[in-house]
mmCIF file of C-alpha atoms in Angstrom:
data_model
loop_
_atom_site.group_PDB
_atom_site.id
_atom_site.type_symbol
_atom_site.label_atom_id
_atom_site.label_comp_id
_atom_site.label_asym_id
_atom_site.label_seq_id
_atom_site.Cartn_x
_atom_site.Cartn_y
_atom_site.Cartn_z
ATOM 1 C CA UNK A 29 3.302 19.934 19.329
ATOM 2 C CA UNK A 30 5.743 21.588 16.912
ATOM 3 C CA UNK A 31 5.719 21.764 13.192
ATOM 4 C CA UNK A 32 8.344 23.245 10.627
ATOM 5 C CA UNK A 33 7.588 25.874 8.046
ATOM 6 C CA UNK A 34 7.842 24.477 4.533
ATOM 7 C CA UNK A 35 10.034 26.493 2.200
ATOM 8 C CA UNK A 36 8.320 28.542 -0.309
ATOM 9 C CA UNK A 37 9.834 28.903 -3.805
ATOM 10 C CA UNK A 38 9.070 32.365 -5.392
ATOM 11 C CA UNK A 39 7.834 30.940 -8.777
ATOM 12 C CA UNK A 40 4.015 30.064 -8.533
ATOM 13 C CA UNK A 41 3.540 26.496 -9.267
ATOM 14 C CA UNK A 42 0.396 25.117 -11.300
ATOM 15 C CA UNK A 43 -0.627 23.503 -7.953
ATOM 16 C CA UNK A 44 -0.607 26.765 -6.114
ATOM 17 C CA UNK A 45 -2.314 28.635 -8.751
ATOM 18 C CA UNK A 46 -5.168 25.943 -9.078
ATOM 19 C CA UNK A 47 -6.245 26.063 -5.253
ATOM 20 C CA UNK A 48 -5.593 29.799 -4.064
ATOM 21 C CA UNK A 49 -3.835 32.945 -5.121
ATOM 22 C CA UNK A 50 -1.849 33.273 -1.988
ATOM 23 C CA UNK A 51 -1.313 29.496 -0.664
ATOM 24 C CA UNK A 52 -0.962 29.396 3.072
ATOM 25 C CA UNK A 53 -1.120 32.739 5.015
ATOM 26 C CA UNK A 54 1.208 33.449 7.765
ATOM 27 C CA UNK A 55 0.830 31.381 10.814
ATOM 28 C CA UNK A 56 -1.296 28.796 9.073
ATOM 29 C CA UNK A 57 -0.790 25.051 9.502
ATOM 30 C CA UNK A 58 2.407 23.920 7.427
ATOM 31 C CA UNK A 59 1.052 20.597 6.787
ATOM 32 C CA UNK A 60 3.885 18.549 8.100
ATOM 33 C CA UNK A 61 5.654 17.713 11.345
ATOM 34 C CA UNK A 62 9.182 18.758 12.135
ATOM 35 C CA UNK A 63 10.387 15.470 13.559
ATOM 36 C CA UNK A 64 7.967 12.604 13.224
ATOM 37 C CA UNK A 65 8.325 9.193 14.890
ATOM 38 C CA UNK A 66 8.390 7.361 11.627
ATOM 39 C CA UNK A 67 7.192 7.597 7.986
ATOM 40 C CA UNK A 68 4.750 5.040 6.878
ATOM 41 C CA UNK A 69 5.281 4.163 3.144
ATOM 42 C CA UNK A 70 1.586 3.560 2.231
ATOM 43 C CA UNK A 71 -1.781 1.984 3.402
ATOM 44 C CA UNK A 72 -1.624 -1.774 3.469
ATOM 45 C CA UNK A 73 -5.274 -2.814 3.927
ATOM 46 C CA UNK A 74 -8.596 -2.139 5.657
ATOM 47 C CA UNK A 75 -10.338 -4.173 8.046
ATOM 48 C CA UNK A 76 -14.122 -4.811 8.408
ATOM 49 C CA UNK A 77 -16.522 -6.877 10.270
ATOM 50 C CA UNK A 78 -19.681 -8.333 8.545
ATOM 51 C CA UNK A 79 -22.012 -11.093 9.415
ATOM 52 C CA UNK A 80 -22.353 -12.575 6.069
ATOM 53 C CA UNK A 81 -18.977 -13.330 4.313
ATOM 54 C CA UNK A 82 -20.671 -15.302 1.343
ATOM 55 C CA UNK A 83 -22.487 -12.024 0.382
ATOM 56 C CA UNK A 84 -19.358 -9.984 0.999
ATOM 57 C CA UNK A 85 -17.326 -12.160 -1.327
ATOM 58 C CA UNK A 86 -20.013 -11.911 -4.095
ATOM 59 C CA UNK A 87 -20.088 -8.034 -4.116
ATOM 60 C CA UNK A 88 -16.110 -8.151 -3.943
ATOM 61 C CA UNK A 89 -15.996 -10.164 -7.102
ATOM 62 C CA UNK A 90 -18.371 -7.978 -8.808
ATOM 63 C CA UNK A 91 -16.524 -4.707 -7.732
ATOM 64 C CA UNK A 92 -13.293 -6.371 -9.017
ATOM 65 C CA UNK A 93 -11.341 -7.628 -6.401
ATOM 66 C CA UNK A 94 -9.618 -10.844 -6.450
ATOM 67 C CA UNK A 95 -9.499 -13.315 -3.355
ATOM 68 C CA UNK A 96 -6.293 -13.666 -1.592
ATOM 69 C CA UNK A 97 -7.408 -15.901 1.063
ATOM 70 C CA UNK A 98 -10.849 -17.422 2.424
ATOM 71 C CA UNK A 99 -11.518 -19.285 5.733
ATOM 72 C CA UNK A 100 -14.603 -19.813 7.862
ATOM 73 C CA UNK A 101 -13.954 -16.543 9.422
ATOM 74 C CA UNK A 102 -12.036 -14.253 7.291
ATOM 75 C CA UNK A 103 -12.169 -13.084 3.717
ATOM 76 C CA UNK A 104 -8.754 -11.414 2.374
ATOM 77 C CA UNK A 105 -9.316 -9.296 -0.751
ATOM 78 C CA UNK A 106 -6.536 -8.212 -3.197
ATOM 79 C CA UNK A 107 -5.740 -6.318 -6.394
ATOM 80 C CA UNK A 108 -3.549 -7.187 -9.271
ATOM 81 C CA UNK A 109 -0.327 -5.413 -8.301
ATOM 82 C CA UNK A 110 2.377 -6.836 -6.296
ATOM 83 C CA UNK A 111 1.881 -6.067 -2.463
ATOM 84 C CA UNK A 112 -0.193 -6.717 0.438
ATOM 85 C CA UNK A 113 -3.937 -7.556 0.396
ATOM 86 C CA UNK A 114 -6.423 -4.507 -0.179
ATOM 87 C CA UNK A 115 -9.012 -5.548 2.693
ATOM 88 C CA UNK A 116 -9.719 -8.229 5.290
ATOM 89 C CA UNK A 117 -13.567 -8.822 6.232
ATOM 90 C CA UNK A 118 -14.051 -10.833 9.403
ATOM 91 C CA UNK A 119 -17.078 -12.597 10.386
ATOM 92 C CA UNK A 120 -18.946 -10.498 13.026
ATOM 93 C CA UNK A 121 -22.215 -9.904 14.564
ATOM 94 C CA UNK A 122 -22.750 -6.542 12.843
ATOM 95 C CA UNK A 123 -21.274 -4.771 9.661
ATOM 96 C CA UNK A 124 -18.755 -2.291 10.910
ATOM 97 C CA UNK A 125 -15.303 -0.744 9.986
ATOM 98 C CA UNK A 126 -12.476 -1.765 12.332
ATOM 99 C CA UNK A 127 -9.695 0.477 11.072
ATOM 100 C CA UNK A 128 -6.897 0.764 8.533
ATOM 101 C CA UNK A 129 -3.447 -0.774 8.476
ATOM 102 C CA UNK A 130 -0.536 1.462 7.268
ATOM 103 C CA UNK A 131 2.550 -0.170 5.819
ATOM 104 C CA UNK A 132 6.118 0.386 7.161
ATOM 105 C CA UNK A 133 8.708 0.536 4.804
ATOM 106 C CA UNK A 134 11.222 -1.500 7.150
ATOM 107 C CA UNK A 135 10.630 -4.046 10.012
ATOM 108 C CA UNK A 136 12.820 -1.790 12.133
ATOM 109 C CA UNK A 137 10.340 1.076 11.719
ATOM 110 C CA UNK A 138 7.668 -1.021 13.433
ATOM 111 C CA UNK A 139 9.956 -1.470 16.130
ATOM 112 C CA UNK A 140 10.978 2.017 16.490
ATOM 113 C CA UNK A 141 7.191 3.165 16.545
ATOM 114 C CA UNK A 142 6.396 0.568 19.414
ATOM 115 C CA UNK A 143 9.182 1.757 21.450
ATOM 116 C CA UNK A 144 7.925 5.255 20.992
ATOM 117 C CA UNK A 145 4.325 4.883 21.852
ATOM 118 C CA UNK A 146 5.008 1.942 24.629
ATOM 119 C CA UNK A 147 3.154 -0.791 22.723
ATOM 120 C CA UNK A 148 4.132 -4.394 22.100
ATOM 121 C CA UNK A 149 4.893 -5.617 18.517
ATOM 122 C CA UNK A 150 2.999 -8.722 17.426
ATOM 123 C CA UNK A 151 2.993 -11.191 14.624
ATOM 124 C CA UNK A 152 0.026 -10.978 12.547
ATOM 125 C CA UNK A 153 -1.970 -13.553 10.632
ATOM 126 C CA UNK A 154 -1.821 -12.230 7.060
ATOM 127 C CA UNK A 155 -0.807 -14.240 4.015
ATOM 128 C CA UNK A 156 2.554 -14.474 4.011
ATOM 129 C CA UNK A 157 3.074 -13.398 7.688
ATOM 130 C CA UNK A 158 4.134 -10.228 9.310
ATOM 131 C CA UNK A 159 4.390 -7.921 12.278
ATOM 132 C CA UNK A 160 2.458 -5.052 13.499
ATOM 133 C CA UNK A 161 1.899 -2.647 16.259
ATOM 134 C CA UNK A 162 -1.674 -1.387 17.271
ATOM 135 C CA UNK A 163 -2.388 2.079 17.813
ATOM 136 C CA UNK A 164 -5.486 4.510 18.603
ATOM 137 C CA UNK A 165 -5.720 7.889 16.923
ATOM 138 C CA UNK A 166 -7.074 10.800 18.950
ATOM 139 C CA UNK A 167 -10.672 9.883 17.378
ATOM 140 C CA UNK A 168 -10.526 6.672 19.067
ATOM 141 C CA UNK A 169 -10.244 4.876 15.690
ATOM 142 C CA UNK A 170 -8.000 1.547 16.023
ATOM 143 C CA UNK A 171 -5.105 1.226 13.307
ATOM 144 C CA UNK A 172 -2.206 -0.878 12.720
ATOM 145 C CA UNK A 173 1.316 -0.184 11.249
ATOM 146 C CA UNK A 174 2.471 -3.360 9.890
ATOM 147 C CA UNK A 175 5.542 -4.792 8.055
ATOM 148 C CA UNK A 176 4.501 -8.030 5.657
ATOM 149 C CA UNK A 177 7.241 -10.625 5.421
ATOM 150 C CA UNK A 178 6.223 -11.679 1.953
ATOM 151 C CA UNK A 179 4.344 -9.780 -0.932
ATOM 152 C CA UNK A 180 1.565 -11.187 -2.957
ATOM 153 C CA UNK A 181 2.914 -11.731 -6.709
ATOM 154 C CA UNK A 182 1.208 -9.770 -9.460
ATOM 155 C CA UNK A 183 -1.841 -11.185 -11.124
ATOM 156 C CA UNK A 184 -2.515 -10.958 -14.994
ATOM 157 C CA UNK A 185 -4.599 -7.904 -16.025
ATOM 158 C CA UNK A 186 -5.480 -6.590 -19.479
ATOM 159 C CA UNK A 187 -3.376 -3.695 -20.799
ATOM 160 C CA UNK A 188 -4.812 -0.088 -21.049
ATOM 161 C CA UNK A 189 -6.679 0.483 -24.019
ATOM 162 C CA UNK A 190 -4.786 1.915 -27.112
ATOM 163 C CA UNK A 191 -6.493 5.431 -27.343
ATOM 164 C CA UNK A 192 -6.604 7.871 -30.620
ATOM 165 C CA UNK A 193 -6.371 11.548 -29.890
ATOM 166 C CA UNK A 194 -6.956 14.478 -32.051
ATOM 167 C CA UNK A 195 -3.159 14.378 -33.135
ATOM 168 C CA UNK A 196 -2.089 10.931 -32.272
ATOM 169 C CA UNK A 197 -3.505 8.058 -34.163
ATOM 170 C CA UNK A 198 -2.119 4.926 -32.324
ATOM 171 C CA UNK A 199 -4.990 2.457 -33.382
ATOM 172 C CA UNK A 200 -5.783 2.061 -37.090
ATOM 173 C CA UNK A 201 -7.743 -0.709 -38.750
ATOM 174 C CA UNK A 202 -8.926 -1.999 -35.334
ATOM 175 C CA UNK A 203 -12.024 -1.524 -33.332
ATOM 176 C CA UNK A 204 -12.413 -0.662 -29.708
ATOM 177 C CA UNK A 205 -14.672 -3.031 -27.699
ATOM 178 C CA UNK A 206 -13.890 -2.877 -24.040
ATOM 179 C CA UNK A 207 -15.597 -5.932 -22.347
ATOM 180 C CA UNK A 208 -18.592 -5.357 -19.892
ATOM 181 C CA UNK A 209 -17.167 -7.204 -16.802
ATOM 182 C CA UNK A 210 -15.905 -6.321 -13.419
ATOM 183 C CA UNK A 211 -13.309 -3.581 -13.118
ATOM 184 C CA UNK A 212 -9.929 -5.257 -12.227
ATOM 185 C CA UNK A 213 -8.912 -3.692 -9.036
ATOM 186 C CA UNK A 214 -5.141 -2.982 -8.926
ATOM 187 C CA UNK A 215 -4.571 -1.644 -5.475
ATOM 188 C CA UNK A 216 -5.868 0.335 -2.676
ATOM 189 C CA UNK A 217 -5.481 4.033 -3.001
ATOM 190 C CA UNK A 218 -7.031 5.728 0.093
ATOM 191 C CA UNK A 219 -9.460 5.985 2.901
ATOM 192 C CA UNK A 220 -11.359 9.061 4.055
ATOM 193 C CA UNK A 221 -12.407 9.524 7.620
ATOM 194 C CA UNK A 222 -14.639 11.787 9.225
ATOM 195 C CA UNK A 223 -13.632 13.071 12.999
ATOM 196 C CA UNK A 224 -14.918 15.374 15.481
ATOM 197 C CA UNK A 225 -11.389 16.153 16.456
ATOM 198 C CA UNK A 226 -10.037 17.339 13.433
ATOM 199 C CA UNK A 227 -6.816 19.253 14.283
ATOM 200 C CA UNK A 228 -5.872 17.000 17.020
ATOM 201 C CA UNK A 229 -6.210 14.043 14.738
ATOM 202 C CA UNK A 230 -4.666 15.539 11.689
ATOM 203 C CA UNK A 231 -1.574 16.446 13.940
ATOM 204 C CA UNK A 232 -1.233 12.897 15.195
ATOM 205 C CA UNK A 233 -1.158 11.391 11.978
ATOM 206 C CA UNK A 234 1.517 14.011 10.909
ATOM 207 C CA UNK A 235 3.575 13.451 14.027
ATOM 208 C CA UNK A 236 3.170 9.726 14.410
ATOM 209 C CA UNK A 237 3.049 8.430 11.052
ATOM 210 C CA UNK A 238 5.166 11.173 9.018
ATOM 211 C CA UNK A 239 2.488 12.019 6.742
ATOM 212 C CA UNK A 240 2.268 15.199 4.898
ATOM 213 C CA UNK A 241 -0.613 17.399 3.788
ATOM 214 C CA UNK A 242 -1.362 17.903 0.059
ATOM 215 C CA UNK A 243 -4.486 20.103 0.394
ATOM 216 C CA UNK A 244 -6.327 21.906 3.011
ATOM 217 C CA UNK A 245 -10.037 22.921 2.751
ATOM 218 C CA UNK A 246 -11.456 25.815 4.882
ATOM 219 C CA UNK A 247 -14.938 26.941 5.631
ATOM 220 C CA UNK A 248 -16.045 30.088 3.830
ATOM 221 C CA UNK A 249 -15.553 32.889 6.479
ATOM 222 C CA UNK A 250 -13.917 30.916 8.967
ATOM 223 C CA UNK A 251 -10.286 30.421 7.432
ATOM 224 C CA UNK A 252 -8.923 31.981 10.520
ATOM 225 C CA UNK A 253 -10.270 29.061 12.589
ATOM 226 C CA UNK A 254 -8.144 26.714 10.368
ATOM 227 C CA UNK A 255 -9.012 24.181 8.020
ATOM 228 C CA UNK A 256 -11.687 21.730 8.406
ATOM 229 C CA UNK A 257 -10.376 19.019 5.865
ATOM 230 C CA UNK A 258 -6.988 17.771 4.795
ATOM 231 C CA UNK A 259 -5.926 15.459 2.010
ATOM 232 C CA UNK A 260 -2.615 13.819 3.235
ATOM 233 C CA UNK A 261 -0.005 11.629 1.442
ATOM 234 C CA UNK A 262 2.939 9.564 2.578
ATOM 235 C CA UNK A 263 6.386 11.103 2.545
ATOM 236 C CA UNK A 264 8.659 9.003 0.087
ATOM 237 C CA UNK A 265 10.875 11.925 -0.528
ATOM 238 C CA UNK A 266 11.554 12.441 -3.988
ATOM 239 C CA UNK A 267 9.502 9.511 -4.971
ATOM 240 C CA UNK A 268 5.972 10.785 -6.281
ATOM 241 C CA UNK A 269 3.140 9.346 -4.323
ATOM 242 C CA UNK A 270 -0.702 9.372 -4.460
ATOM 243 C CA UNK A 271 -1.990 13.003 -3.800
ATOM 244 C CA UNK A 272 -3.846 11.383 -0.757
ATOM 245 C CA UNK A 273 -3.640 8.186 0.903
ATOM 246 C CA UNK A 274 -5.737 9.502 3.923
ATOM 247 C CA UNK A 275 -8.268 12.267 3.928
ATOM 248 C CA UNK A 276 -9.898 13.565 7.145
ATOM 249 C CA UNK A 277 -12.523 15.946 7.593
ATOM 250 C CA UNK A 278 -14.370 17.605 10.450
ATOM 251 C CA UNK A 279 -17.903 16.332 11.158
ATOM 252 C CA UNK A 280 -20.534 15.117 13.681
ATOM 253 C CA UNK A 281 -19.492 11.393 13.145
ATOM 254 C CA UNK A 282 -16.099 9.478 13.832
ATOM 255 C CA UNK A 283 -14.866 6.870 11.452
ATOM 256 C CA UNK A 284 -15.305 5.522 7.887
ATOM 257 C CA UNK A 285 -16.519 7.490 4.855
ATOM 258 C CA UNK A 286 -15.224 5.761 1.949
ATOM 259 C CA UNK A 287 -12.178 3.811 0.554
ATOM 260 C CA UNK A 288 -10.940 4.178 -3.078
ATOM 261 C CA UNK A 289 -9.433 1.470 -5.529
ATOM 262 C CA UNK A 290 -7.435 2.088 -8.550
ATOM 263 C CA UNK A 291 -8.389 0.717 -11.944
ATOM 264 C CA UNK A 292 -6.387 1.043 -15.045
ATOM 265 C CA UNK A 293 -8.473 3.687 -16.957
ATOM 266 C CA UNK A 294 -11.790 5.535 -17.702
ATOM 267 C CA UNK A 295 -13.237 2.531 -19.777
ATOM 268 C CA UNK A 296 -12.393 0.182 -16.883
ATOM 269 C CA UNK A 297 -14.414 2.513 -14.515
ATOM 270 C CA UNK A 298 -17.504 2.840 -16.892
ATOM 271 C CA UNK A 299 -17.780 -0.712 -18.224
ATOM 272 C CA UNK A 300 -17.239 -1.799 -14.464
ATOM 273 C CA UNK A 301 -20.121 0.443 -13.487
ATOM 274 C CA UNK A 302 -22.355 -0.877 -16.071
ATOM 275 C CA UNK A 303 -21.622 -4.315 -14.773
ATOM 276 C CA UNK A 304 -22.394 -3.119 -11.203
ATOM 277 C CA UNK A 305 -25.631 -1.411 -12.196
ATOM 278 C CA UNK A 306 -26.670 -4.576 -14.021
ATOM 279 C CA UNK A 307 -26.646 -6.647 -11.143
ATOM 280 C CA UNK A 308 -28.667 -4.049 -8.744
ATOM 281 C CA UNK A 309 -25.873 -2.375 -6.845
ATOM 282 C CA UNK A 310 -26.618 1.302 -6.296
ATOM 283 C CA UNK A 311 -24.270 3.994 -7.514
ATOM 284 C CA UNK A 312 -23.494 6.622 -4.766
ATOM 285 C CA UNK A 313 -22.187 9.570 -7.323
ATOM 286 C CA UNK A 314 -20.136 9.266 -10.711
ATOM 287 C CA UNK A 315 -18.571 9.291 -13.004
ATOM 288 C CA UNK A 316 -16.491 12.585 -12.725
ATOM 289 C CA UNK A 317 -13.167 14.160 -12.264
ATOM 290 C CA UNK A 318 -12.184 15.459 -8.873
ATOM 291 C CA UNK A 319 -10.236 18.916 -8.251
ATOM 292 C CA UNK A 320 -8.244 17.938 -5.194
ATOM 293 C CA UNK A 321 -6.287 14.940 -6.467
ATOM 294 C CA UNK A 322 -7.690 14.911 -10.088
ATOM 295 C CA UNK A 323 -8.873 11.111 -9.988
ATOM 296 C CA UNK A 324 -11.389 9.917 -12.389
ATOM 297 C CA UNK A 325 -14.205 8.685 -9.998
ATOM 298 C CA UNK A 326 -17.259 6.540 -9.508
ATOM 299 C CA UNK A 327 -18.718 5.713 -6.107
ATOM 300 C CA UNK A 328 -20.816 2.656 -5.157
ATOM 301 C CA UNK A 329 -22.582 1.189 -2.151
ATOM 302 C CA UNK A 330 -22.011 -2.269 -0.960
ATOM 303 C CA UNK A 331 -24.825 -4.364 0.366
ATOM 304 C CA UNK A 332 -23.917 -3.145 3.894
ATOM 305 C CA UNK A 333 -24.064 0.137 2.753
ATOM 306 C CA UNK A 334 -20.497 0.902 2.806
ATOM 307 C CA UNK A 335 -19.071 3.362 0.306
ATOM 308 C CA UNK A 336 -16.169 2.252 -2.131
ATOM 309 C CA UNK A 337 -14.827 4.209 -5.035
ATOM 310 C CA UNK A 338 -13.240 3.107 -8.391
ATOM 311 C CA UNK A 339 -10.629 5.568 -9.491
ATOM 312 C CA UNK A 340 -8.044 6.257 -12.393
ATOM 313 C CA UNK A 341 -5.421 8.785 -13.178
ATOM 314 C CA UNK A 342 -4.713 10.516 -10.013
ATOM 315 C CA UNK A 343 -2.017 13.072 -9.121
ATOM 316 C CA UNK A 344 1.335 12.029 -7.873
ATOM 317 C CA UNK A 345 3.273 14.590 -5.562
ATOM 318 C CA UNK A 346 6.678 14.237 -4.224
ATOM 319 C CA UNK A 347 7.796 15.608 -0.800
ATOM 320 C CA UNK A 348 8.579 19.246 -1.925
ATOM 321 C CA UNK A 349 5.083 20.356 -2.942
ATOM 322 C CA UNK A 350 3.542 22.501 -0.457
ATOM 323 C CA UNK A 351 -0.293 22.344 0.617
ATOM 324 C CA UNK A 352 -2.876 23.944 -1.426
ATOM 325 C CA UNK A 353 -5.638 25.913 0.319
ATOM 326 C CA UNK A 354 -9.284 26.116 -0.935
ATOM 327 C CA UNK A 355 -12.588 27.036 0.322
ATOM 328 C CA UNK A 356 -14.670 23.962 1.190
ATOM 329 C CA UNK A 357 -17.928 23.470 -1.073
ATOM 330 C CA UNK A 358 -20.085 20.791 -2.684
ATOM 331 C CA UNK A 359 -19.616 22.245 -6.159
ATOM 332 C CA UNK A 360 -15.789 22.212 -5.688
ATOM 333 C CA UNK A 361 -15.444 18.595 -5.394
ATOM 334 C CA UNK A 362 -15.498 17.794 -9.127
ATOM 335 C CA UNK A 363 -14.268 19.551 -12.217
ATOM 336 C CA UNK A 364 -17.050 17.790 -14.196
ATOM 337 C CA UNK A 365 -19.542 15.047 -13.851
ATOM 338 C CA UNK A 366 -23.031 14.810 -12.429
ATOM 339 C CA UNK A 367 -24.167 16.945 -9.506
ATOM 340 C CA UNK A 368 -22.867 15.547 -6.240
ATOM 341 C CA UNK A 369 -25.426 13.544 -4.592
ATOM 342 C CA UNK A 370 -26.810 13.781 -0.894
ATOM 343 C CA UNK A 371 -26.028 10.201 -0.299
ATOM 344 C CA UNK A 372 -22.411 11.067 -1.078
ATOM 345 C CA UNK A 373 -22.253 14.154 1.025
ATOM 346 C CA UNK A 374 -23.765 12.122 3.965
ATOM 347 C CA UNK A 375 -26.503 14.781 4.211
ATOM 348 C CA UNK A 376 -29.822 12.565 3.977
ATOM 349 C CA UNK A 377 -31.712 13.384 6.944
ATOM 350 C CA UNK A 378 -32.284 10.407 9.381
ATOM 351 C CA UNK A 379 -33.061 10.002 13.068
ATOM 352 C CA UNK A 380 -29.510 8.431 13.422
ATOM 353 C CA UNK A 381 -27.898 11.435 11.783
ATOM 354 C CA UNK A 382 -29.790 13.864 14.048
ATOM 355 C CA UNK A 383 -28.842 11.947 17.307
ATOM 356 C CA UNK A 384 -25.143 11.933 15.831
ATOM 357 C CA UNK A 385 -25.093 15.813 15.379
ATOM 358 C CA UNK A 386 -26.551 16.385 18.921
ATOM 359 C CA UNK A 387 -24.306 13.869 20.557
ATOM 360 C CA UNK A 388 -21.375 15.771 18.920
ATOM 361 C CA UNK A 389 -22.658 19.505 19.701
ATOM 362 C CA UNK A 390 -22.884 18.205 23.512
ATOM 363 C CA UNK A 391 -19.386 16.750 23.365
ATOM 364 C CA UNK A 392 -15.899 18.099 24.199
ATOM 365 C CA UNK A 393 -14.716 18.547 20.489
ATOM 366 C CA UNK A 394 -14.244 20.853 17.608
ATOM 367 C CA UNK A 395 -17.834 20.893 16.315
ATOM 368 C CA UNK A 396 -19.527 23.792 17.680
ATOM 369 C CA UNK A 397 -22.813 25.524 16.146
ATOM 370 C CA UNK A 398 -20.888 27.812 14.001
ATOM 371 C CA UNK A 399 -18.632 25.153 12.330
ATOM 372 C CA UNK A 400 -21.944 22.980 12.053
ATOM 373 C CA UNK A 401 -23.470 25.855 10.030
ATOM 374 C CA UNK A 402 -20.523 26.430 8.063
ATOM 375 C CA UNK A 403 -20.331 22.698 7.107
ATOM 376 C CA UNK A 404 -23.992 22.808 6.233
ATOM 377 C CA UNK A 405 -23.578 26.019 3.978
ATOM 378 C CA UNK A 406 -20.487 24.428 2.273
ATOM 379 C CA UNK A 407 -22.379 21.014 1.369
ATOM 380 C CA UNK A 408 -25.240 23.052 -0.175
ATOM 381 C CA UNK A 409 -22.930 25.457 -2.120
#
């Protein structure tokens, strides 16, 4: 597998200075592929199965989704922005994450990918219609690359609040009373996945889908073994995009960690959080501001224990920014906010977690005892 070095300009950028003094060291992962098969434009939606679609719809409305379509066996959720739905939930016997769908900019990109991997392009039953090719990443996670024939139209939403600052007085003779109501989801932002095959999975997303790394995290004392987490964005050339559309981290599990949905501002996060708390939902962690990506964040658990995030004010990077490097630590997850919770970190002890760790340590993967101890140290530091 070949990768091309990223040109490093002499001046130190704020991004480099924030994350490490030296940036990447000689021979470290460049964070992008030399000649990817294609370049996905964004996440399209996430796919889940759940046994109770009525309960799923109640939470979806409380969290701030709009309903794009509902049948006896499917629930399509959307945000207010023009584009594809954010999520599809299909009726199933158990609650589980199926996988993500990434959006191709052109229908021809789907055809080119299908030829390269030897798979068939199929029509998909999505509102407005579309075409897709199904894949498996090295972790065994199913995913699709899709091109939708039609986009959903924009929905009305309230404008951002007019804010007064120390030197900027934009609101006079008027009060500020944001309503306590569900946050209005605007769009799907990113998904975070855990994998026992971190390096192979990372390289696959760069080589196959043309994604590029914004930030690497490594374990203290183990940098020479390579990174254990990557925040990955789409490559749209000079057009700035989300700091990460996909994040991968090494761990004993394989699959979904959380997904994130943009709302307009901090008041939307906070008022929507109060609305969720009043209805008995459980906050996992928040409110705070992240370091990698800079997002304002608030994490919640749905009735099926999946973690979802409201976020606002995230970083936007164009293709010419090289990866940052930083040590992994629990305290390094936020610039400000409450202490990170064990629920968010996934470190609550349980028989299921212990079985997961033992299975990973016995398997043919990248999680060995030294890596496991390093991860445990990072999550307590």
